[in-house]
XYZ file of C-alpha atoms in Angstrom:
679
model
C 123.162 39.433 175.452
C 123.173 40.653 171.877
C 125.054 39.602 168.764
C 124.227 41.402 165.514
C 125.591 41.032 161.992
C 126.094 44.218 159.994
C 128.155 43.082 157.001
C 129.469 39.997 155.237
C 132.234 40.058 152.662
C 133.550 37.002 150.811
C 136.637 37.339 148.613
C 138.149 34.752 146.255
C 141.415 35.743 144.553
C 142.139 34.412 141.046
C 144.424 35.395 138.170
C 141.382 37.133 136.727
C 141.115 39.364 139.792
C 138.945 39.278 142.913
C 135.581 37.548 142.956
C 133.114 37.498 145.832
C 130.140 39.221 147.401
C 129.605 42.114 149.805
C 126.304 42.073 151.736
C 125.270 44.835 154.155
C 122.903 43.590 156.869
C 120.376 45.528 158.927
C 118.825 44.833 162.326
C 115.272 43.518 162.496
C 114.020 41.128 159.829
C 116.602 40.716 157.072
C 115.792 38.605 154.010
C 118.559 37.264 151.805
C 116.780 36.317 148.563
C 118.662 34.283 145.977
C 117.596 31.608 143.524
C 118.476 28.009 144.289
C 122.121 27.058 143.574
C 123.123 30.713 143.316
C 125.121 30.994 146.562
C 122.468 31.468 149.251
C 123.763 28.703 151.553
C 127.346 29.760 150.802
C 126.628 33.170 152.343
C 124.804 31.717 155.350
C 127.549 29.151 155.993
C 130.133 31.920 155.685
C 128.521 33.606 158.709
C 128.924 30.396 160.718
C 132.487 29.903 159.450
C 133.546 33.444 160.399
C 132.145 32.813 163.902
C 134.130 29.551 164.166
C 130.920 27.488 164.254
C 131.415 25.263 161.192
C 131.472 22.128 163.384
C 127.793 22.797 164.168
C 126.732 22.634 160.495
C 126.483 18.835 160.415
C 129.141 18.487 157.701
C 131.721 16.409 159.570
C 134.879 17.496 161.327
C 137.136 18.203 158.344
C 134.927 19.338 155.465
C 134.759 23.048 154.653
C 131.181 24.352 154.367
C 131.788 25.868 150.933
C 131.369 24.863 147.275
C 134.315 24.501 144.828
C 133.818 28.137 143.742
C 135.562 29.156 146.990
C 137.902 26.215 147.461
C 139.067 25.035 144.000
C 137.914 26.978 140.949
C 135.125 29.273 139.808
C 133.612 30.178 136.482
C 133.963 33.694 135.112
C 131.293 35.613 133.242
C 132.580 34.345 129.892
C 132.511 30.743 131.057
C 136.259 30.484 131.632
C 137.274 28.557 134.776
C 139.785 30.184 137.122
C 141.640 28.406 139.954
C 141.287 29.800 143.439
C 144.572 31.240 144.700
C 143.232 32.369 148.047
C 139.797 32.877 149.562
C 138.577 34.403 152.805
C 135.517 35.678 154.628
C 135.091 38.875 156.657
C 132.199 39.388 159.060
C 131.306 42.654 160.746
C 129.492 42.116 164.059
C 128.243 44.183 166.998
C 127.217 43.664 170.613
C 124.759 45.160 173.102
C 127.219 47.880 174.148
C 127.411 49.110 170.543
C 130.955 47.866 169.950
C 131.684 46.962 166.329
C 134.472 44.642 165.205
C 135.464 42.653 162.141
C 136.407 38.981 162.016
C 138.556 37.752 159.141
C 139.224 34.081 158.423
C 140.984 32.367 155.531
C 139.152 29.596 153.669
C 141.977 28.282 151.417
C 145.409 29.530 150.387
C 146.882 29.963 153.853
C 148.812 27.727 156.223
C 147.212 29.455 159.243
C 144.534 26.862 159.866
C 142.311 27.538 162.844
C 143.186 31.253 163.063
C 140.765 34.192 163.116
C 141.950 37.801 162.846
C 139.955 40.222 165.003
C 139.889 43.964 164.262
C 138.314 46.640 166.480
C 136.813 48.482 163.516
C 134.430 48.187 160.608
C 135.445 46.479 157.357
C 135.898 49.798 155.557
C 138.249 51.105 158.249
C 140.498 48.083 158.718
C 144.070 48.706 159.797
C 145.802 45.511 158.692
C 148.614 46.108 161.185
C 146.265 46.496 164.142
C 144.627 43.172 164.893
C 144.532 40.264 167.300
C 145.393 36.777 166.104
C 143.030 34.331 167.825
C 143.151 30.528 167.642
C 140.250 28.063 167.698
C 139.523 24.316 167.625
C 142.525 23.745 169.865
C 142.866 23.236 173.586
C 142.310 26.500 175.436
C 140.234 28.270 172.768
C 137.505 28.843 175.399
C 139.775 29.686 178.347
C 143.034 31.311 177.227
C 143.352 35.051 176.457
C 144.108 34.388 172.763
C 141.425 31.721 172.366
C 138.755 32.857 169.900
C 135.788 31.554 171.882
C 137.178 33.179 175.015
C 137.130 36.487 173.133
C 133.649 35.852 171.659
C 132.341 34.913 175.105
C 133.564 38.246 176.471
C 132.331 40.234 173.428
C 128.761 38.902 173.638
C 128.751 38.730 177.463
C 127.833 35.066 177.803
C 130.082 33.872 180.654
C 130.285 30.251 179.462
C 129.535 27.721 182.242
C 131.414 24.534 183.061
C 129.536 21.345 182.171
C 130.354 17.650 182.773
C 131.694 15.458 179.978
C 131.894 11.685 179.563
C 135.494 11.638 180.840
C 134.268 12.688 184.283
C 135.699 16.191 183.931
C 134.177 19.650 183.724
C 134.755 21.627 180.525
C 133.491 25.014 179.299
C 130.284 24.811 177.264
C 131.590 25.092 173.702
C 129.631 27.749 171.709
C 129.164 25.243 168.857
C 126.986 23.212 171.237
C 124.311 25.917 171.595
C 124.793 27.436 168.094
C 121.948 25.246 166.638
C 119.479 26.899 169.051
C 119.610 30.057 166.915
C 121.126 28.965 163.594
C 119.565 26.418 161.189
C 121.464 25.369 158.085
C 119.596 24.010 155.070
C 120.733 20.412 154.524
C 120.419 18.770 157.961
C 119.221 21.554 160.227
C 115.506 21.080 159.488
C 115.334 17.384 160.410
C 114.672 18.184 164.085
C 115.322 20.782 166.767
C 119.101 21.098 167.405
C 119.746 18.349 164.843
C 123.293 19.533 164.066
C 124.506 19.690 167.672
C 128.137 18.450 167.544
C 129.317 15.599 169.775
C 133.106 15.943 169.482
C 133.391 17.586 172.931
C 131.781 14.503 174.559
C 129.560 16.716 176.720
C 126.888 14.802 178.623
C 123.347 15.574 177.399
C 124.724 18.270 175.106
C 121.339 19.445 173.781
C 119.956 19.776 177.288
C 123.019 21.689 178.484
C 122.670 24.030 175.475
C 119.032 24.846 176.253
C 119.775 25.325 179.956
C 122.372 27.887 178.969
C 120.296 29.696 176.325
C 117.342 29.878 178.738
C 119.740 30.942 181.526
C 118.123 28.468 183.911
C 119.095 28.378 187.558
C 119.279 24.619 187.102
C 122.770 25.220 185.736
C 123.922 26.454 189.137
C 121.987 23.757 190.985
C 123.408 20.994 188.791
C 126.915 22.404 189.207
C 126.486 22.691 192.980
C 125.124 19.166 193.187
C 127.943 17.826 190.996
C 130.604 19.713 193.001
C 129.130 18.498 196.293
C 129.187 14.933 194.994
C 132.843 15.292 194.002
C 133.699 16.837 197.390
C 131.747 14.187 199.321
C 133.377 11.392 197.315
C 136.755 12.988 198.015
C 136.081 13.032 201.769
C 134.891 9.407 201.616
C 138.118 8.413 199.877
C 140.142 10.322 202.466
C 138.186 8.576 205.239
C 138.903 5.168 203.678
C 142.595 6.050 203.371
C 142.788 7.077 207.043
C 140.848 3.934 208.023
C 143.362 1.840 206.097
C 146.198 3.689 207.832
C 144.573 2.963 211.208
C 144.321 -0.749 210.363
C 148.015 -0.823 209.422
C 148.840 0.987 212.672
C 146.877 -1.607 214.662
C 148.503 -4.473 212.750
C 151.976 -3.284 213.835
C 151.089 -4.198 217.412
C 149.012 -7.228 216.333
C 145.775 -5.481 217.221
C 142.540 -4.381 215.611
C 141.051 -0.911 215.129
C 137.721 -0.489 216.923
C 135.059 2.203 217.173
C 135.171 3.351 213.529
C 133.824 1.866 210.274
C 135.375 2.200 206.830
C 132.639 4.728 205.921
C 131.275 7.611 208.043
C 128.242 6.765 210.173
C 125.572 9.067 211.604
C 126.829 8.680 215.183
C 130.541 9.301 215.426
C 132.697 9.806 218.509
C 136.423 10.125 217.993
C 137.105 9.068 221.598
C 135.595 5.641 220.912
C 138.313 4.916 218.357
C 140.739 2.470 219.936
C 143.105 -0.411 219.198
C 142.266 -3.747 220.799
C 144.905 -6.397 221.428
C 144.177 -9.983 222.487
C 145.764 -11.148 225.725
C 144.863 -14.231 227.723
C 141.762 -14.892 225.557
C 140.533 -11.329 226.137
C 140.561 -8.282 223.818
C 141.910 -5.330 225.772
C 142.482 -1.675 224.921
C 146.010 -0.788 223.861
C 146.075 1.651 226.783
C 145.579 -1.201 229.256
C 148.105 -3.377 227.423
C 150.665 -0.554 227.519
C 150.149 -0.005 231.248
C 150.492 -3.744 231.963
C 153.682 -3.933 229.883
C 155.196 -0.940 231.698
C 154.327 -2.630 234.982
C 156.002 -5.864 233.847
C 159.121 -3.953 232.857
C 159.280 -2.240 236.239
C 158.859 -5.548 238.090
C 161.494 -7.163 235.918
C 163.967 -4.369 236.626
C 163.367 -4.679 240.377
C 163.763 -8.441 240.253
C 167.028 -8.142 238.280
C 168.607 -6.117 241.080
C 168.179 -8.915 243.610
C 171.384 -10.780 244.062
C 171.144 -14.515 243.458
C 174.611 -15.859 244.340
C 173.223 -19.113 245.708
C 171.017 -19.821 242.683
C 171.297 -23.236 241.143
C 171.957 -22.389 237.449
C 171.413 -25.945 236.262
C 167.991 -26.073 237.861
C 167.142 -22.602 236.548
C 168.157 -23.523 233.006
C 166.153 -26.739 233.111
C 163.151 -24.849 234.382
C 163.579 -22.367 231.536
C 163.823 -25.178 228.975
C 160.729 -26.889 230.389
C 158.873 -23.576 230.379
C 159.752 -22.787 226.742
C 158.892 -26.295 225.566
C 155.534 -26.111 227.291
C 154.890 -22.663 225.808
C 155.813 -23.868 222.305
C 153.476 -26.882 222.612
C 150.617 -24.647 223.700
C 151.326 -22.156 220.913
C 151.559 -24.932 218.303
C 148.262 -26.336 219.465
C 146.611 -22.914 219.361
C 148.143 -22.233 215.938
C 146.703 -25.450 214.451
C 143.337 -24.728 216.052
C 143.221 -21.129 214.730
C 144.330 -22.204 211.263
C 141.498 -24.757 211.166
C 139.008 -22.150 212.381
C 140.109 -19.692 209.659
C 139.778 -22.414 207.007
C 136.289 -23.192 208.313
C 135.347 -19.491 208.234
C 136.640 -19.187 204.649
C 134.407 -22.089 203.648
C 131.426 -20.527 205.431
C 132.017 -17.166 203.712
C 132.196 -18.931 200.333
C 128.996 -20.898 201.018
C 127.193 -17.809 202.293
C 128.169 -15.796 199.220
C 126.847 -18.566 196.964
C 123.614 -18.546 198.953
C 123.331 -14.756 198.582
C 123.930 -15.022 194.807
C 121.204 -17.662 194.513
C 118.803 -15.536 196.535
C 119.528 -12.482 194.383
C 118.823 -14.592 191.293
C 115.514 -15.702 192.838
C 114.745 -12.086 193.720
C 115.215 -10.990 190.105
C 112.945 -13.791 188.894
C 110.199 -12.838 191.343
C 110.540 -9.177 190.397
C 110.115 -10.124 186.732
C 107.139 -12.291 187.677
C 105.614 -9.373 189.567
C 106.044 -7.071 186.560
C 104.332 -9.599 184.303
C 101.557 -10.014 186.859
C 100.914 -6.282 186.820
C 100.290 -6.267 183.074
C 96.659 -5.949 182.001
C 96.879 -8.260 178.997
C 94.799 -10.984 180.739
C 92.304 -8.560 182.301
C 89.384 -9.417 179.980
C 90.123 -13.116 179.555
C 89.190 -16.237 181.486
C 92.840 -17.228 181.963
C 93.105 -16.066 185.575
C 89.996 -17.658 187.067
C 91.728 -20.806 188.428
C 90.265 -23.230 185.932
C 91.740 -24.649 182.768
C 90.344 -22.943 179.635
C 90.523 -26.285 177.786
C 89.135 -28.919 180.156
C 87.603 -26.754 182.890
C 89.515 -28.520 185.693
C 90.351 -26.406 188.768
C 93.990 -25.490 189.349
C 96.033 -23.226 191.577
C 98.996 -20.947 190.953
C 101.261 -23.364 192.836
C 103.822 -25.561 191.118
C 103.422 -28.317 193.734
C 100.512 -30.647 194.289
C 98.285 -28.677 196.679
C 94.570 -28.221 196.790
C 93.154 -24.814 195.994
C 92.413 -24.107 199.628
C 96.017 -24.520 200.770
C 97.752 -21.394 202.041
C 100.887 -20.324 200.186
C 102.772 -17.066 200.023
C 101.845 -14.575 197.319
C 104.443 -13.203 194.891
C 104.812 -10.024 196.994
C 105.182 -12.044 200.210
C 107.743 -14.332 198.574
C 109.656 -11.333 197.285
C 109.727 -9.710 200.736
C 110.840 -13.010 202.289
C 113.696 -13.364 199.782
C 114.829 -9.775 200.424
C 114.884 -10.487 204.171
C 116.898 -13.638 203.533
C 119.387 -11.703 201.393
C 119.921 -9.164 204.170
C 120.237 -11.903 206.788
C 122.844 -13.881 204.835
C 124.780 -10.719 203.968
C 124.885 -9.935 207.675
C 126.110 -13.477 208.399
C 128.844 -13.098 205.759
C 129.991 -9.783 207.254
C 130.111 -11.354 210.710
C 132.227 -14.237 209.386
C 134.609 -11.735 207.747
C 134.920 -9.856 211.030
C 135.672 -13.092 212.914
C 138.272 -14.011 210.285
C 139.977 -10.636 210.683
C 140.217 -11.078 214.468
C 141.534 -14.616 214.229
C 144.056 -13.610 211.540
C 145.460 -10.966 213.888
C 145.593 -13.531 216.713
C 147.344 -16.001 214.400
C 149.964 -13.359 213.652
C 150.554 -12.897 217.372
C 151.026 -16.625 217.815
C 153.480 -16.799 214.902
C 155.594 -14.072 216.460
C 155.440 -15.688 219.905
C 156.484 -19.056 218.405
C 159.472 -17.488 216.679
C 160.590 -15.804 219.920
C 160.077 -18.937 222.066
C 161.935 -21.229 219.647
C 164.765 -18.721 219.338
C 165.141 -18.513 223.127
C 165.002 -22.286 223.536
C 167.640 -22.771 220.861
C 169.971 -20.265 222.567
C 169.676 -21.994 225.948
C 170.327 -25.426 224.487
C 173.282 -24.263 222.414
C 175.035 -22.698 225.434
C 174.300 -25.299 228.107
C 177.960 -25.273 229.213
C 177.755 -21.628 230.323
C 174.517 -21.477 232.310
C 175.237 -18.203 234.094
C 175.938 -16.401 230.813
C 172.862 -17.872 229.158
C 170.566 -16.778 231.967
C 172.016 -13.289 231.815
C 171.518 -13.176 228.023
C 167.953 -14.414 228.351
C 167.296 -11.871 231.057
C 168.723 -9.129 228.823
C 166.605 -10.246 225.857
C 163.453 -10.187 227.959
C 164.324 -6.724 229.218
C 164.943 -5.429 225.682
C 161.725 -7.059 224.480
C 159.689 -5.382 227.216
C 161.344 -2.030 226.562
C 160.658 -2.334 222.822
C 157.027 -3.254 223.541
C 156.588 -0.252 225.830
C 158.088 2.059 223.191
C 156.003 0.502 220.413
C 152.761 0.847 222.398
C 153.585 4.438 223.350
C 154.326 5.389 219.740
C 151.139 3.660 218.554
C 149.042 5.513 221.139
C 150.521 8.839 219.996
C 149.733 7.975 216.369
C 146.237 6.881 217.391
C 145.588 10.331 218.863
C 146.511 11.926 215.521
C 144.297 9.473 213.643
C 141.376 10.368 215.903
C 141.893 14.032 215.019
C 142.032 13.178 211.293
C 138.790 11.198 211.493
C 137.118 14.024 213.411
C 138.201 16.629 210.831
C 136.995 14.491 207.924
C 133.682 13.774 209.669
C 133.039 17.487 210.231
C 133.659 18.269 206.544
C 131.616 15.267 205.430
C 128.682 16.233 207.683
C 128.783 19.819 206.411
C 128.801 18.703 202.770
C 125.960 16.207 203.221
C 123.939 18.884 205.016
C 124.509 21.270 202.080
C 123.363 18.547 199.695
C 120.198 17.951 201.732
C 119.483 21.683 201.687
C 119.553 21.835 197.877
C 116.051 22.104 196.411
C 114.486 18.732 195.658
C 113.107 20.132 192.412
C 116.030 21.037 190.163
C 114.044 23.812 188.494
C 113.687 27.041 190.463
C 110.448 29.096 190.464
C 112.039 31.453 187.914
C 112.993 28.472 185.740
C 109.404 27.227 185.849
C 108.180 30.706 184.906
C 110.514 30.837 181.888
C 109.384 27.419 180.671
C 105.716 28.343 181.105
C 106.162 31.544 179.076
C 108.122 29.628 176.428
C 105.243 27.155 176.270
C 102.706 29.945 175.708
C 104.801 31.563 172.967
C 105.289 28.203 171.246
C 101.577 27.358 171.230
C 100.630 30.772 169.866
C 103.182 30.656 167.053
C 102.094 27.146 166.098
C 98.520 28.405 165.779
C 99.696 31.374 163.703
C 101.707 29.115 161.374
C 98.798 26.735 160.769
C 100.075 23.731 162.735
C 97.393 21.052 162.206
C 98.724 17.646 163.297
C 96.954 18.140 166.638
C 95.781 21.005 168.809
C 98.786 23.098 169.944
C 97.106 23.323 173.378
C 98.052 19.654 173.900
C 101.709 20.520 173.548
C 103.986 20.999 176.567
C 107.612 21.888 177.182
C 109.307 19.003 178.956
C 110.710 19.910 182.365
C 113.381 17.291 181.738
C 114.637 18.057 178.208
C 113.080 21.554 177.686
C 111.866 20.356 174.273
C 108.254 20.195 172.965
C 106.411 17.046 174.000
C 102.894 15.653 173.883
C 101.829 13.514 176.841
C 105.502 12.993 177.671
C 106.512 11.751 174.221
C 108.555 13.354 171.467
C 105.970 14.922 169.182
C 108.116 14.390 166.102
C 106.342 11.057 165.682
C 102.908 12.697 165.693
C 103.414 15.402 163.083
C 103.578 15.686 159.328
C 106.867 16.741 157.727
C 105.628 20.294 157.117
C 104.341 20.558 160.706
C 107.757 19.389 161.890
C 109.259 22.417 160.102
C 106.643 24.714 161.666
C 107.581 23.306 165.051
C 111.254 24.222 164.541
C 110.275 27.746 163.409
C 108.045 28.192 166.425
C 110.417 26.763 169.019
C 113.535 28.714 167.974
C 111.612 31.971 167.566
C 109.964 31.353 170.952
C 113.440 31.171 172.502
C 114.139 34.562 170.921
C 110.765 35.945 172.006
C 111.328 34.794 175.594
C 114.529 36.873 175.729
C 112.344 39.966 175.209
C 110.307 39.060 178.326
C 112.978 37.760 180.707
C 116.756 38.004 180.632
C 118.303 34.917 179.060
C 121.537 34.090 177.258
C 119.920 34.190 173.815
C 121.968 36.425 171.448
C 118.750 37.924 169.974
C 119.882 36.605 166.634
C 118.204 33.850 164.599
C 119.429 32.634 161.224
C 117.255 30.372 159.030
C 118.603 28.993 155.756
C 115.653 28.221 153.456
C 112.982 27.881 156.166
C 110.294 26.960 153.642
C 111.148 23.252 153.718
C 108.798 20.362 152.903
C 106.713 22.737 150.759
C 105.352 24.584 153.784
C 102.488 26.630 152.324
C 102.957 30.277 151.420
C 100.492 31.440 154.070
C 102.593 29.808 156.830
C 105.790 31.207 155.368
C 104.344 34.719 155.119
C 103.165 34.479 158.712
C 106.669 33.381 159.697
C 108.149 36.497 158.104
C 105.628 38.796 159.768
C 106.063 37.251 163.241
C 109.870 37.392 162.875
C 109.591 41.115 162.135
C 107.358 41.637 165.186
C 109.745 39.751 167.484
C 112.593 42.040 166.414
C 110.691 45.203 167.393
C 112.208 44.980 170.871
C 115.686 44.649 169.365
C 117.612 41.870 167.695
C 117.875 40.385 164.251
C 116.303 37.558 162.260
C 118.112 36.597 159.042
C 116.144 34.439 156.608
C 117.714 33.091 153.409
C 115.118 32.065 150.843
C 114.621 31.387 147.137
C 111.049 32.714 147.201
C 110.250 35.191 144.417
C 111.048 38.759 145.467
C 107.731 40.029 144.105
C 105.835 37.563 146.305
C 107.806 38.631 149.380
C 107.232 42.329 148.728
C 103.514 41.798 148.182
C 103.146 39.661 151.303
C 105.054 42.025 153.583
C 103.380 45.306 152.740
C 103.370 47.431 155.894
C 105.881 45.125 157.631
C 109.339 46.368 158.668
C 112.066 44.395 156.914
C 115.204 44.706 154.766
C 115.899 42.539 151.731
C 119.059 41.832 149.762
C 118.037 40.234 146.480
C 119.811 39.021 143.378
C 117.837 37.838 140.389
C 118.598 34.706 138.400
C 119.548 36.761 135.341
C 122.411 38.334 137.300
C 124.117 35.003 137.746
C 125.570 33.470 140.902
C 126.248 35.656 143.912
C 130.010 34.998 143.839
C 130.909 37.289 140.953
C 133.670 39.633 139.811
C 134.288 42.490 142.256
C 134.871 45.977 140.925
C 136.678 48.848 142.637
């Protein structure tokens, strides 16, 4: 990965002609030397603006990173103020393959906001009719063919990864997120490492994701695999729950219950154990047995119907039928009242059990807090834990009840374990009650249906008492239709049950495969190569800190966190342990170490670092000179370090004798860098 800058041109059009600056850049160490308030930061920010990275300059979402001389009005050589008609920036860049292109972007004076023109040529050879119009800061600018960051991604060769955001989605890693790992602007950039990382994309742990990408850590793939597996596993669990719900509805149609499968996958699963149980004569039987019995009843009924009964006494038969239905209704009413009472009792027990569980959980939290306090060492060297009062000397125990010191009571740990066991026990009781309620609710539904049928039949017989033969025939026909409907319903349910078994089996196979893949992922997120990169980065960082005169503590005590990939000391952010000037040295060292690492191992670093006024907090000249020399050395293997400074040019030249560098300098007497252009 390589991104180099070869030329920057800023143009501001006024009625007095064109103003601006034209700076040729070179690879290696490049020093842009300008006096304070003479346009140094304007040029550096113009680089970021041309690359579409202004949102990573810490200036807010709408503010342009330029002074009024490029947005409103500028002052001519004679002191006259001229309004800006139009202003723009052109940046000539190159990549590892040697391709050169020019990016042109308007600052003011155009209604094409969020548009960058891309030319496949140098600035001097621009064909204004041969360009691509790319959009940015709109949806799709990292994924669509005409999105600017999609083009930049391809030009540099980054291959932007997908990362999770706070909306639960995966989005491409926006280049502005990792821009602060190689570009530091003057105003806010030196407060801490990656201090200007933007948050508008709502990317989770944005700074961490940026460093994972720049370091090209395998953790990116592992995190993505783990996240994808979680999404896939959750999807299969939801599908399982949906099928389980469908199976419960299927069972409810025949007033039964699904058995042999839980609402979540279990380790031992057998699709052939999945069945529907239906209650008959106080026994829960398989739907297969119920279906066979019903078919048998239908066959017997059909045989019985064929027997001629010319000598039957219809009056006696009707009376027997009436007596039978009345008896059945009484029994069903009695069972209905009994079941309704049992369900009410179970509801009360579930409510009481849940209250008990809540109370136990509250006690558990209190004991856990008590245990944490007990583990503190604040009383270690006092006499407060020796079972006697520090005031009167009287013996006491840790108990809140009146017991002598020799009485045996449970310790905090024992009490905590006991409470946890109680919680599990009562939760189990509550689940059992819920299961009993479900069974009895199904049985109650059966009784309701049976009551409706019995009362309907009884009413029909009583209403047609004057035509007994017809009534018996109608009743016989209704029973026949009822049996036939039951047989058909059971048969259809059994066929559907077979399909549900196949669905559960398919889901279980996928779920088992996914969970196995998740178990096979490395427990340590960082791969051996990741650990090697971090170790090398750590060595580079320590060495540079020594070279730059870091003195807050020994650089050997510094480590790179395996969690955040940032410098830490004994697991804590070292920003709290350093002076302001050492904090600046730390930023120098860390960002240049990222560059240096890319010379040792392939990473996604662009081999480009830009520092705007790195001599912050009056970092001494020796440290600054060492910074310049080390930056030049790092670039020997290729790449570019651009430093913008107000240091005297004579001091820089004297300090860097024998060091390879290029300097673009403008003295104070020449005025500001944005000046009248000639030719």
